[in-house]
Coordinates of C-alpha atoms in Angstrom, one line a residue:
M1 CA -108.1 176.8 -54.1
Q2 CA -110.4 174.0 -53.2
S3 CA -113.5 176.1 -53.8
R4 CA -112.2 177.3 -57.2
E5 CA -111.6 173.7 -58.3
I6 CA -115.1 172.7 -57.3
A7 CA -116.5 175.7 -59.1
R8 CA -114.6 174.9 -62.3
S9 CA -115.9 171.3 -62.2
S10 CA -119.4 172.7 -61.7
M11 CA -119.1 175.0 -64.7
A12 CA -117.9 172.2 -66.9
T13 CA -121.0 170.2 -65.9
S14 CA -123.3 173.1 -66.4
L15 CA -122.2 173.7 -70.0
H16 CA -124.0 170.4 -70.9
S17 CA -127.3 171.8 -69.7
T18 CA -129.9 172.2 -72.5
D19 CA -131.9 174.9 -70.8
P20 CA -130.3 178.3 -71.5
R21 CA -131.9 179.9 -68.4
K22 CA -130.4 177.3 -66.1
W23 CA -127.0 177.8 -67.9
I24 CA -127.1 181.6 -67.4
L25 CA -128.2 181.4 -63.8
S26 CA -125.6 178.8 -63.0
L27 CA -122.9 180.9 -64.7
I28 CA -123.8 184.0 -62.7
T29 CA -123.8 182.1 -59.4
L30 CA -120.5 180.4 -60.2
T31 CA -118.9 183.7 -61.1
C32 CA -119.8 185.1 -57.7
I33 CA -118.3 182.1 -56.0
L34 CA -115.1 182.3 -58.0
G35 CA -114.8 186.0 -57.2
A36 CA -115.4 185.4 -53.5
S37 CA -113.0 182.6 -53.3
L38 CA -110.1 184.9 -54.2
F39 CA -110.5 186.7 -50.9
I40 CA -111.3 183.6 -48.7
D41 CA -108.8 181.5 -46.9
P42 CA -109.9 177.9 -47.7
P43 CA -111.1 175.7 -46.3
S44 CA -112.4 177.5 -43.2
I45 CA -114.9 179.8 -45.0
G46 CA -114.9 179.0 -48.7
T47 CA -116.3 175.5 -48.2
Q48 CA -119.0 176.9 -45.9
I49 CA -120.2 179.2 -48.7
L50 CA -120.4 176.2 -51.0
G51 CA -122.2 174.3 -48.3
K52 CA -124.8 177.0 -47.9
L53 CA -125.3 177.3 -51.7
N54 CA -125.7 173.5 -51.9
R55 CA -128.8 174.0 -49.8
V56 CA -130.0 177.2 -51.4
V57 CA -129.5 176.6 -55.2
P58 CA -132.4 174.5 -56.7
D59 CA -131.6 170.8 -57.4
G60 CA -132.7 171.5 -60.9
L61 CA -129.5 173.4 -61.6
T62 CA -127.3 170.8 -63.2
G63 CA -124.3 173.0 -62.6
W64 CA -124.4 172.0 -58.9
S65 CA -124.5 168.2 -59.5
V66 CA -120.8 168.0 -58.4
L67 CA -121.8 169.1 -54.9
T68 CA -124.3 166.3 -54.5
S69 CA -122.5 163.6 -56.4
P70 CA -120.8 160.6 -54.7
N71 CA -117.4 162.2 -55.4
W72 CA -118.2 164.9 -52.9
K73 CA -118.1 162.3 -50.2
I74 CA -114.4 161.8 -50.5
Q75 CA -113.8 165.3 -49.2
P76 CA -112.6 165.6 -45.6
L77 CA -115.4 166.1 -43.1
A78 CA -115.4 169.6 -41.6
V79 CA -117.7 171.7 -39.4
N80 CA -119.8 174.5 -40.7
L81 CA -119.2 177.0 -38.0
S82 CA -122.2 179.2 -39.0
S83 CA -124.7 176.3 -38.8
C84 CA -125.1 175.9 -35.0
H85 CA -128.7 175.4 -34.1
P86 CA -130.8 173.9 -31.2
A87 CA -130.9 170.1 -31.2
I88 CA -132.2 167.2 -29.3
G89 CA -130.3 166.6 -26.0
R90 CA -132.3 163.6 -25.0
P91 CA -135.8 162.3 -26.0
G92 CA -138.3 165.1 -25.5
K93 CA -135.8 167.8 -24.6
L94 CA -134.6 170.4 -27.1
V95 CA -131.4 172.1 -26.0
N96 CA -129.4 175.1 -27.3
C97 CA -125.7 174.7 -26.5
C98 CA -124.4 177.0 -29.3
P99 CA -121.7 179.5 -28.7
P100 CA -123.0 183.0 -27.6
R101 CA -121.4 184.5 -30.7
N102 CA -120.6 183.4 -34.2
M103 CA -117.2 181.7 -34.1
L104 CA -116.5 183.0 -37.6
D105 CA -116.1 186.4 -36.1
D106 CA -112.8 185.2 -34.6
P107 CA -109.6 184.7 -36.7
I108 CA -108.7 181.1 -37.2
S109 CA -105.2 179.6 -36.7
D110 CA -104.0 176.2 -37.8
F111 CA -102.9 173.8 -35.1
E112 CA -99.1 173.7 -34.3
F113 CA -97.5 170.9 -32.4
P114 CA -95.9 171.9 -29.1
D115 CA -92.1 172.5 -29.4
P116 CA -90.5 169.2 -28.1
D117 CA -87.4 171.2 -27.1
T118 CA -89.2 173.6 -24.8
T119 CA -92.5 171.9 -23.8
P120 CA -92.4 169.5 -20.9
I121 CA -94.3 166.2 -21.2
R122 CA -97.5 166.2 -19.2
V123 CA -98.0 162.9 -17.3
R124 CA -101.6 161.9 -16.8
R125 CA -101.7 160.1 -13.5
F126 CA -103.8 157.2 -12.2
A127 CA -106.7 158.8 -10.3
H128 CA -106.5 156.3 -7.4
R129 CA -102.9 157.3 -6.7
L130 CA -103.1 161.1 -6.5
D131 CA -101.4 163.0 -3.7
D132 CA -102.7 166.0 -1.8
D133 CA -100.5 168.5 -3.7
Y134 CA -101.9 167.4 -7.0
I135 CA -105.5 167.4 -5.8
A136 CA -105.1 171.0 -4.4
K137 CA -103.7 172.1 -7.7
Y138 CA -106.4 170.5 -9.8
E139 CA -109.2 171.9 -7.5
K140 CA -107.7 175.4 -7.8
A141 CA -107.6 175.2 -11.6
L142 CA -111.2 173.8 -11.8
S143 CA -112.5 176.4 -9.4
I144 CA -111.0 179.2 -11.6
M145 CA -112.4 177.6 -14.7
K146 CA -115.9 177.5 -13.1
S147 CA -115.6 181.1 -12.1
L148 CA -115.0 182.4 -15.7
P149 CA -118.0 184.1 -17.4
H150 CA -119.9 182.3 -20.1
S151 CA -118.6 184.7 -22.6
D152 CA -115.1 183.2 -22.1
P153 CA -114.7 180.0 -24.2
R154 CA -112.4 178.6 -21.5
S155 CA -115.1 178.6 -18.9
F156 CA -116.4 175.4 -17.5
T157 CA -119.9 176.0 -18.9
R158 CA -118.5 176.5 -22.4
Q159 CA -116.4 173.3 -22.1
V160 CA -119.6 171.4 -21.2
E161 CA -121.4 173.0 -24.2
I162 CA -118.6 171.9 -26.6
H163 CA -119.4 168.3 -25.9
C164 CA -123.1 169.0 -26.2
Q165 CA -122.6 170.6 -29.6
Y166 CA -120.9 167.6 -31.0
C167 CA -123.0 164.9 -29.4
T168 CA -126.3 166.4 -30.4
G169 CA -125.5 167.3 -34.0
S170 CA -125.8 171.0 -33.3
F171 CA -123.3 171.8 -36.1
L172 CA -123.8 170.7 -39.7
Q173 CA -121.1 169.4 -42.0
Q174 CA -119.6 171.8 -44.5
G175 CA -121.3 171.3 -47.9
S176 CA -123.9 169.0 -46.5
D177 CA -127.1 169.0 -44.4
F178 CA -125.9 166.1 -42.4
P179 CA -125.0 166.8 -38.7
V180 CA -121.5 166.5 -37.2
R181 CA -121.7 163.8 -34.5
V182 CA -118.7 162.3 -32.7
H183 CA -120.3 159.2 -31.3
R184 CA -121.0 155.9 -33.0
N185 CA -118.3 156.3 -35.7
W186 CA -114.6 156.7 -36.3
L187 CA -114.5 160.3 -35.0
F188 CA -115.1 159.1 -31.4
F189 CA -111.5 158.6 -30.2
P190 CA -109.7 161.4 -32.1
W191 CA -112.3 164.1 -31.3
H192 CA -112.4 163.3 -27.6
R193 CA -108.5 163.3 -27.6
M194 CA -108.7 166.8 -29.1
F195 CA -111.3 167.9 -26.5
L196 CA -109.2 166.6 -23.6
Y197 CA -106.0 168.1 -25.0
F198 CA -107.3 171.7 -25.1
H199 CA -109.3 171.3 -21.8
E200 CA -106.1 170.1 -20.0
R201 CA -104.0 173.0 -21.4
I202 CA -106.6 175.5 -20.4
L203 CA -106.6 174.2 -16.8
G204 CA -102.8 174.3 -16.6
S205 CA -102.7 177.9 -18.0
L206 CA -105.2 179.1 -15.3
I207 CA -102.7 178.1 -12.6
G208 CA -99.6 178.8 -14.5
D209 CA -98.4 175.2 -14.7
E210 CA -97.2 173.9 -18.0
T211 CA -96.8 170.4 -16.5
F212 CA -100.4 170.0 -15.3
A213 CA -102.2 167.0 -16.7
L214 CA -105.6 165.5 -16.2
P215 CA -105.9 162.3 -14.1
F216 CA -107.4 159.1 -15.7
W217 CA -109.8 156.7 -14.1
G218 CA -108.3 153.3 -14.8
W219 CA -111.6 151.3 -14.6
D220 CA -110.1 148.5 -16.7
S221 CA -107.6 147.7 -13.9
P222 CA -108.7 145.9 -10.7
D223 CA -107.0 148.7 -8.6
G224 CA -109.2 151.2 -10.4
M225 CA -112.6 149.5 -10.4
T226 CA -114.2 151.8 -8.0
L227 CA -115.1 155.5 -8.3
P228 CA -112.0 157.5 -7.3
E229 CA -112.3 159.2 -3.9
L230 CA -111.3 162.5 -5.5
Y231 CA -114.6 162.8 -7.3
L232 CA -116.7 162.6 -4.1
N233 CA -115.5 165.9 -2.7
G234 CA -115.4 169.6 -3.4
S235 CA -115.4 170.9 -7.0
F236 CA -115.2 167.4 -8.2
N237 CA -118.4 166.2 -6.7
D238 CA -121.7 166.0 -8.7
H239 CA -124.9 165.3 -6.9
R240 CA -126.5 164.0 -10.1
R241 CA -125.1 160.5 -9.7
D242 CA -126.2 157.1 -8.5
P243 CA -125.1 157.0 -4.8
S244 CA -125.5 153.2 -4.7
H245 CA -122.5 153.0 -7.0
Y246 CA -120.1 154.9 -4.7
P247 CA -117.1 153.0 -3.2
P248 CA -116.7 150.3 -2.3
T249 CA -119.1 149.2 -5.1
V250 CA -117.1 147.7 -8.0
V251 CA -117.9 149.2 -11.4
D252 CA -120.0 147.2 -13.8
L253 CA -118.4 147.6 -17.2
N254 CA -121.3 145.5 -18.7
F255 CA -124.0 147.4 -16.8
K256 CA -127.5 146.1 -17.6
K257 CA -129.4 148.7 -15.5
L258 CA -132.3 146.4 -14.4
D259 CA -130.3 143.2 -13.8
P260 CA -131.7 141.7 -10.5
T261 CA -128.5 139.6 -9.9
R262 CA -125.8 140.9 -7.7
S263 CA -122.2 139.8 -8.2
T264 CA -119.6 139.6 -5.5
P265 CA -116.7 142.0 -6.0
E266 CA -114.5 139.2 -7.1
E267 CA -117.1 138.0 -9.7
Q268 CA -117.6 141.5 -11.0
I269 CA -113.8 142.0 -11.4
R270 CA -113.6 138.8 -13.4
L271 CA -116.5 139.8 -15.6
N272 CA -115.0 143.2 -16.2
L273 CA -111.6 141.8 -17.2
A274 CA -113.3 139.2 -19.6
L275 CA -115.2 142.0 -21.2
M276 CA -112.1 144.1 -21.6
Y277 CA -110.2 141.2 -23.2
N278 CA -113.0 140.8 -25.7
H279 CA -113.2 144.5 -26.6
M280 CA -109.5 145.2 -26.5
V281 CA -108.0 142.0 -27.9
S282 CA -110.1 139.3 -29.5
G283 CA -112.9 141.5 -30.9
A284 CA -110.7 144.4 -31.9
K285 CA -108.4 143.0 -34.5
T286 CA -109.0 145.8 -37.1
A287 CA -109.3 149.5 -37.1
E288 CA -113.0 149.5 -38.0
L289 CA -113.8 147.0 -35.2
F290 CA -112.0 149.1 -32.6
L291 CA -112.5 152.7 -33.7
G292 CA -115.9 152.4 -35.5
C293 CA -117.2 152.8 -39.0
P294 CA -116.2 155.6 -41.4
Y295 CA -118.1 158.8 -41.3
K296 CA -117.7 161.0 -44.3
T297 CA -119.1 164.2 -45.7
G298 CA -122.7 163.7 -46.9
E299 CA -123.2 160.4 -45.3
Y300 CA -123.8 158.9 -41.8
E301 CA -123.8 155.3 -40.6
E302 CA -124.0 154.5 -36.9
C303 CA -121.5 151.7 -36.2
P304 CA -119.5 152.3 -32.9
G305 CA -116.3 150.5 -32.1
T306 CA -115.7 148.1 -29.3
I307 CA -114.6 150.4 -26.4
E308 CA -117.2 153.0 -27.2
R309 CA -120.0 150.4 -27.0
A310 CA -118.6 149.1 -23.7
P311 CA -117.3 150.0 -21.3
H312 CA -117.8 153.7 -22.4
N313 CA -121.6 153.6 -22.8
P314 CA -122.4 151.4 -19.8
L315 CA -120.2 153.5 -17.5
H316 CA -121.9 156.7 -18.5
T317 CA -125.3 155.2 -17.5
W318 CA -123.9 153.4 -14.4
L319 CA -122.8 156.7 -13.0
G320 CA -125.8 158.8 -13.8
S321 CA -128.7 159.5 -11.3
P322 CA -131.6 157.0 -11.5
D323 CA -133.9 159.8 -10.2
I324 CA -133.4 162.1 -13.2
D325 CA -134.7 161.6 -16.7
G326 CA -131.9 160.2 -18.9
R327 CA -129.8 159.4 -15.8
E328 CA -128.2 162.8 -16.0
D329 CA -125.6 164.0 -15.7
M330 CA -123.3 161.2 -17.0
G331 CA -126.1 159.2 -18.5
A332 CA -127.1 161.9 -21.0
F333 CA -124.3 162.9 -23.4
Y334 CA -125.5 166.5 -23.8
V335 CA -124.7 167.3 -20.1
A336 CA -122.2 164.5 -19.3
A337 CA -119.2 166.9 -19.3
R338 CA -120.9 168.7 -16.4
D339 CA -119.6 165.9 -14.1
P340 CA -115.8 166.2 -13.6
I341 CA -115.5 162.4 -13.7
F342 CA -116.3 162.7 -17.4
Y343 CA -112.8 163.9 -18.1
A344 CA -111.1 161.1 -16.1
H345 CA -113.4 158.6 -17.8
H346 CA -112.5 159.7 -21.3
S347 CA -108.8 160.0 -20.4
N348 CA -108.8 156.3 -19.8
G349 CA -110.5 155.6 -23.1
D350 CA -107.8 157.7 -24.7
R351 CA -105.2 155.7 -22.9
L352 CA -106.7 152.4 -24.2
W353 CA -106.6 153.8 -27.7
G354 CA -102.9 154.5 -27.3
L355 CA -102.3 150.9 -26.0
W356 CA -104.3 149.5 -29.0
S357 CA -102.3 151.6 -31.5
E358 CA -99.0 150.2 -30.3
T359 CA -99.9 146.8 -31.9
H360 CA -102.5 147.7 -34.5
K361 CA -102.7 149.8 -37.6
G362 CA -105.3 152.6 -37.6
F363 CA -107.1 154.2 -40.5
D364 CA -105.0 155.7 -43.3
D365 CA -108.0 157.0 -45.3
P366 CA -107.4 160.6 -46.3
A367 CA -111.1 161.3 -45.6
F368 CA -110.3 160.4 -42.0
L369 CA -106.9 162.0 -41.5
N370 CA -107.7 165.3 -43.3
S371 CA -111.1 165.9 -41.5
Y372 CA -110.9 168.8 -39.1
T373 CA -112.7 170.7 -36.5
Y374 CA -112.2 173.7 -34.2
F375 CA -111.3 174.4 -30.6
Y376 CA -110.4 177.5 -28.5
D377 CA -107.0 177.1 -26.9
E378 CA -105.7 178.4 -23.6
T379 CA -104.8 181.8 -25.2
L380 CA -108.4 182.2 -26.6
R381 CA -107.3 181.5 -30.2
L382 CA -109.7 179.6 -32.4
V383 CA -107.7 176.7 -33.7
R384 CA -108.4 174.5 -36.7
I385 CA -107.0 171.0 -36.0
R386 CA -107.0 168.0 -38.3
F387 CA -107.5 164.4 -37.1
S388 CA -104.1 163.5 -38.4
D389 CA -102.6 165.9 -35.8
V390 CA -103.7 163.7 -32.9
M391 CA -102.6 160.3 -34.0
E392 CA -99.5 160.3 -31.8
M393 CA -99.4 161.3 -28.1
D394 CA -95.7 161.9 -28.2
K395 CA -96.2 164.8 -30.6
L396 CA -98.8 166.3 -28.3
R397 CA -96.4 166.1 -25.4
Y398 CA -98.3 163.9 -23.0
R399 CA -98.3 160.3 -21.8
Y400 CA -100.0 158.1 -19.2
E401 CA -98.7 156.7 -15.9
E402 CA -98.4 152.9 -16.4
I403 CA -100.8 150.6 -14.5
E404 CA -101.5 146.9 -14.7
N405 CA -103.4 145.8 -17.8
A406 CA -104.7 142.6 -16.2
W407 CA -107.2 142.0 -19.0
V408 CA -104.4 141.0 -21.4
A409 CA -104.3 137.6 -19.6
A410 CA -108.0 137.3 -19.1
R411 CA -108.8 135.2 -22.2
P412 CA -112.1 133.5 -21.4
E413 CA -112.7 129.7 -21.6
P414 CA -115.7 128.0 -23.2
S415 CA -118.6 127.4 -20.8
V416 CA -118.5 123.7 -21.8
S417 CA -115.9 121.6 -23.4
P418 CA -115.7 122.2 -27.2
R419 CA -116.1 118.4 -27.8
L420 CA -119.5 118.3 -26.0
A421 CA -120.5 121.6 -27.6
R422 CA -119.8 120.2 -31.1
R423 CA -121.8 117.1 -30.4
E424 CA -124.8 119.3 -29.5
I425 CA -124.2 121.6 -32.6
R426 CA -124.1 118.6 -34.9
K427 CA -127.4 117.4 -33.4
R428 CA -128.9 120.8 -34.2
E429 CA -127.6 120.5 -37.8
R430 CA -129.1 117.1 -38.3
E431 CA -132.5 118.4 -37.0
R432 CA -132.2 121.3 -39.4
E433 CA -131.4 119.1 -42.3
G434 CA -134.2 116.8 -41.4
N435 CA -136.7 119.6 -41.6
V436 CA -137.6 119.4 -37.9
V437 CA -139.4 122.5 -36.9
L438 CA -137.4 124.5 -34.4
D439 CA -139.2 127.8 -34.5
L440 CA -136.0 129.5 -35.8
P441 CA -136.1 132.5 -38.2
S442 CA -133.9 132.9 -41.2
S443 CA -130.8 135.0 -41.2
R444 CA -132.9 137.8 -42.8
F445 CA -136.0 138.5 -40.8
G446 CA -138.1 139.8 -43.7
P447 CA -139.9 143.1 -44.1
T448 CA -141.3 143.0 -40.6
N449 CA -137.9 142.6 -39.0
R450 CA -137.6 140.9 -35.6
V451 CA -138.4 142.5 -32.3
L452 CA -135.8 141.7 -29.5
D453 CA -138.4 141.1 -26.9
S454 CA -136.9 137.6 -26.2
T455 CA -133.8 135.6 -26.8
I456 CA -133.2 134.8 -30.5
T457 CA -131.0 131.9 -31.7
I458 CA -130.3 131.6 -35.4
P459 CA -128.0 129.5 -37.7
I460 CA -125.7 131.5 -40.0
D461 CA -123.8 130.0 -42.9
R462 CA -120.2 131.2 -43.1
P463 CA -118.5 132.3 -46.3
R464 CA -116.8 129.3 -47.9
E465 CA -113.6 131.4 -48.3
V466 CA -113.2 131.5 -44.5
W467 CA -114.0 128.0 -43.3
Y468 CA -112.2 126.4 -46.3
S469 CA -109.0 128.4 -45.8
N470 CA -109.1 127.6 -42.0
R471 CA -109.2 123.9 -42.9
R472 CA -106.1 124.5 -44.9
N473 CA -104.5 126.4 -42.0
E474 CA -104.5 129.7 -44.0
K475 CA -106.0 131.9 -41.3
E476 CA -105.4 135.3 -42.9
R477 CA -108.8 136.7 -42.6
E478 CA -110.7 138.3 -39.7
E479 CA -114.3 137.0 -39.6
I480 CA -116.9 139.6 -38.7
L481 CA -120.4 138.9 -37.5
V482 CA -122.7 141.7 -38.5
V483 CA -126.1 142.5 -36.9
E484 CA -127.8 144.6 -39.5
G485 CA -130.5 147.3 -39.4
I486 CA -130.7 147.8 -35.6
D487 CA -133.6 150.2 -35.2
V488 CA -133.9 151.6 -31.6
K489 CA -137.3 153.2 -31.0
A490 CA -136.9 153.2 -27.2
N491 CA -136.3 156.4 -25.4
D492 CA -134.2 154.6 -22.8
Y493 CA -130.9 152.8 -22.3
V494 CA -130.7 149.7 -24.6
K495 CA -128.5 146.7 -24.3
F496 CA -128.3 143.3 -25.8
D497 CA -125.5 140.7 -25.9
V498 CA -124.3 138.4 -28.7
Y499 CA -123.1 134.8 -28.3
I500 CA -122.1 132.1 -30.7
N501 CA -122.6 128.3 -30.4
V502 CA -124.3 128.4 -27.0
V503 CA -125.3 125.0 -25.7
N504 CA -126.3 125.9 -22.1
S505 CA -128.4 129.1 -22.1
T506 CA -128.4 129.2 -18.2
I507 CA -124.8 130.4 -18.0
L508 CA -124.6 133.2 -20.5
S509 CA -121.9 135.6 -19.4
P510 CA -118.9 137.6 -20.8
I511 CA -116.7 135.4 -18.6
Y512 CA -117.2 132.6 -21.2
R513 CA -115.8 132.3 -24.7
E514 CA -119.2 132.1 -26.3
F515 CA -119.7 135.8 -25.7
V516 CA -118.5 137.9 -28.7
G517 CA -119.8 141.4 -27.9
T518 CA -122.5 143.7 -26.8
F519 CA -124.7 146.4 -28.3
V520 CA -125.3 149.4 -26.0
D521 CA -127.2 152.6 -27.0
I522 CA -127.7 155.7 -24.9
P523 CA -130.6 157.8 -26.1
G524 CA -130.1 161.4 -27.2
G525 CA -128.5 163.4 -29.9
T526 CA -130.7 161.9 -32.6
S527 CA -133.8 162.8 -34.4
S528 CA -136.7 161.0 -36.0
S529 CA -134.7 160.7 -39.2
K530 CA -132.0 158.7 -37.4
K531 CA -130.6 155.9 -39.6
R532 CA -130.4 152.3 -38.4
T533 CA -127.3 151.1 -36.6
K534 CA -124.9 148.3 -37.6
L535 CA -123.1 146.1 -35.0
Q536 CA -119.8 144.5 -36.1
L537 CA -118.2 141.8 -34.0
G538 CA -114.8 140.2 -34.6
I539 CA -115.2 136.5 -34.0
S540 CA -112.2 134.6 -35.4
E541 CA -110.4 134.0 -32.2
A542 CA -113.6 133.0 -30.4
L543 CA -114.3 130.4 -33.1
E544 CA -110.8 129.0 -32.7
D545 CA -111.2 128.7 -29.0
L546 CA -114.6 127.0 -29.5
E547 CA -113.0 124.7 -32.1
A548 CA -115.6 125.9 -34.6
D549 CA -113.4 127.8 -37.0
Q550 CA -113.7 125.1 -39.6
D551 CA -117.5 124.6 -39.4
R552 CA -119.7 125.7 -42.2
T553 CA -122.4 127.1 -39.9
I554 CA -122.4 128.8 -36.5
W555 CA -125.4 129.5 -34.2
V556 CA -125.8 133.1 -33.1
T557 CA -127.8 134.0 -30.0
L558 CA -129.0 137.6 -29.3
V559 CA -129.9 138.1 -25.6
P560 CA -131.9 141.2 -24.6
R561 CA -130.5 142.7 -21.4
T562 CA -132.8 145.6 -20.8
E563 CA -136.6 145.9 -20.9
S564 CA -136.3 148.6 -23.6
C565 CA -135.2 145.9 -26.1
N566 CA -138.9 145.3 -26.7
Q567 CA -138.7 148.5 -28.7
V568 CA -135.7 147.3 -30.8
T569 CA -135.9 145.6 -34.1
V570 CA -133.2 143.9 -36.1
D571 CA -133.2 143.3 -39.9
G572 CA -130.9 140.3 -39.9
L573 CA -127.4 138.8 -39.5
K574 CA -124.6 138.0 -41.8
I575 CA -120.9 137.2 -41.8
N576 CA -118.2 139.3 -43.6
Y577 CA -114.5 139.0 -43.5
T578 CA -111.5 141.2 -44.0
E579 CA -107.8 140.7 -44.4
K580 CA -105.9 140.8 -41.1

């Protein structure tokens, strides 16, 4: 029905054309589509035909304006299954991870929830507490999966390729030439939940165990802040890792790659917990801050959420081999799923999404909930699943073993007392008002942008609606610091941190309240036409703790943490706000 409605709208538009030849050609084309749509089950195939014609029919045909109009963007995002093509795996490397045969040759079934009366709940266990029986069971399932031929979509190589397809943009959106990518936007959490769900059920079916569940690597908990021993042996080992990060080394959730300093285990744990507090609590007050920016049909904006930026991205790089380009396997998304630790890593991210959802409202945008994609299940059926289907773990019949969430109580303190800091900030303001030259750029860096080859400190005026309402104790808005137009030209891991109202630049660290977030970019899965990225940071709680929530101006500091930042430019900074 959807394709027929679009066609009717197109016909109505084409009737206004003044060129009879265009009107006739448009009418003939639309008639063919209307006829075909009678025999097509939308939206799996009908929309794909419209998507192809959107690229084939000349732009001059006014009858197709509906397909390229802004209204088309409200349609749910879907995958064009016939569009898979080679894509960039990492800079300088073209990869082909497409299925060996056209997926449209297989019948498509809509996803159905497991029957709660007959389906046992799968319990995903903490990877540091696994017993021998479970490990033997998991190794058997993984060995069978690795033995399956490439022609079998349940095989391990095909599982690896699924992630490759969706992180490199190998598939196009239906009705658009834009790629489907599941990183750096609101698809990140739900798509990976789908991937793990089907992967887990395939493993269980291979050993005839309906209760089998993947383990999770609880890297946010002090008891889980080392690589689990399980992944050092047998089928779970991957020689393409950084051996210097094997136990007893504590994971670095804020990995800077070339940082010459070495923290003690206790210091590293404290830093990890402070970062987790920022990215799970104070900086994650809204759905867009935590989950990432909207990603709709016909448009693409890179704007990852808190947990995706870190710890997700830093841990991928922390684990990968320093002796291989792109720090493969884990350091390069297109082959990351080749390392079995990938699935435990993402299971923990999924667990954190579940925890966040218990106290926060997610997206209710139909363009998000009604978007859909496809996976092969444990019976080799090709399943169409909508993002609305994976919003609740209970309906999917799995849950996580409970562990300590120590980061909940890890709220950082200011590096210096707010009273002393305010005195220094007022001094800066007087110098600014007195036209004293401080070599500081404006909040917009101009047409040449600003290269992040050194630390930048800049004053930002806050919206009056925010600081004025705070003075009246009406704190109903979440203040968001936006770093605009981040252009990454580097073919390497990129990281920079963001601080506010810093008065002692020698003690910059996430363990202090001045830290409000980090930007982390892993190269790969992009092209020369990549759009610039936007970084959004929730700062209301930090401003309160710094006693700066009623100030008209704050001072923002961008601190490059990798050498590759000398190939990064930023357009400027601003402050937005949204209702809590």
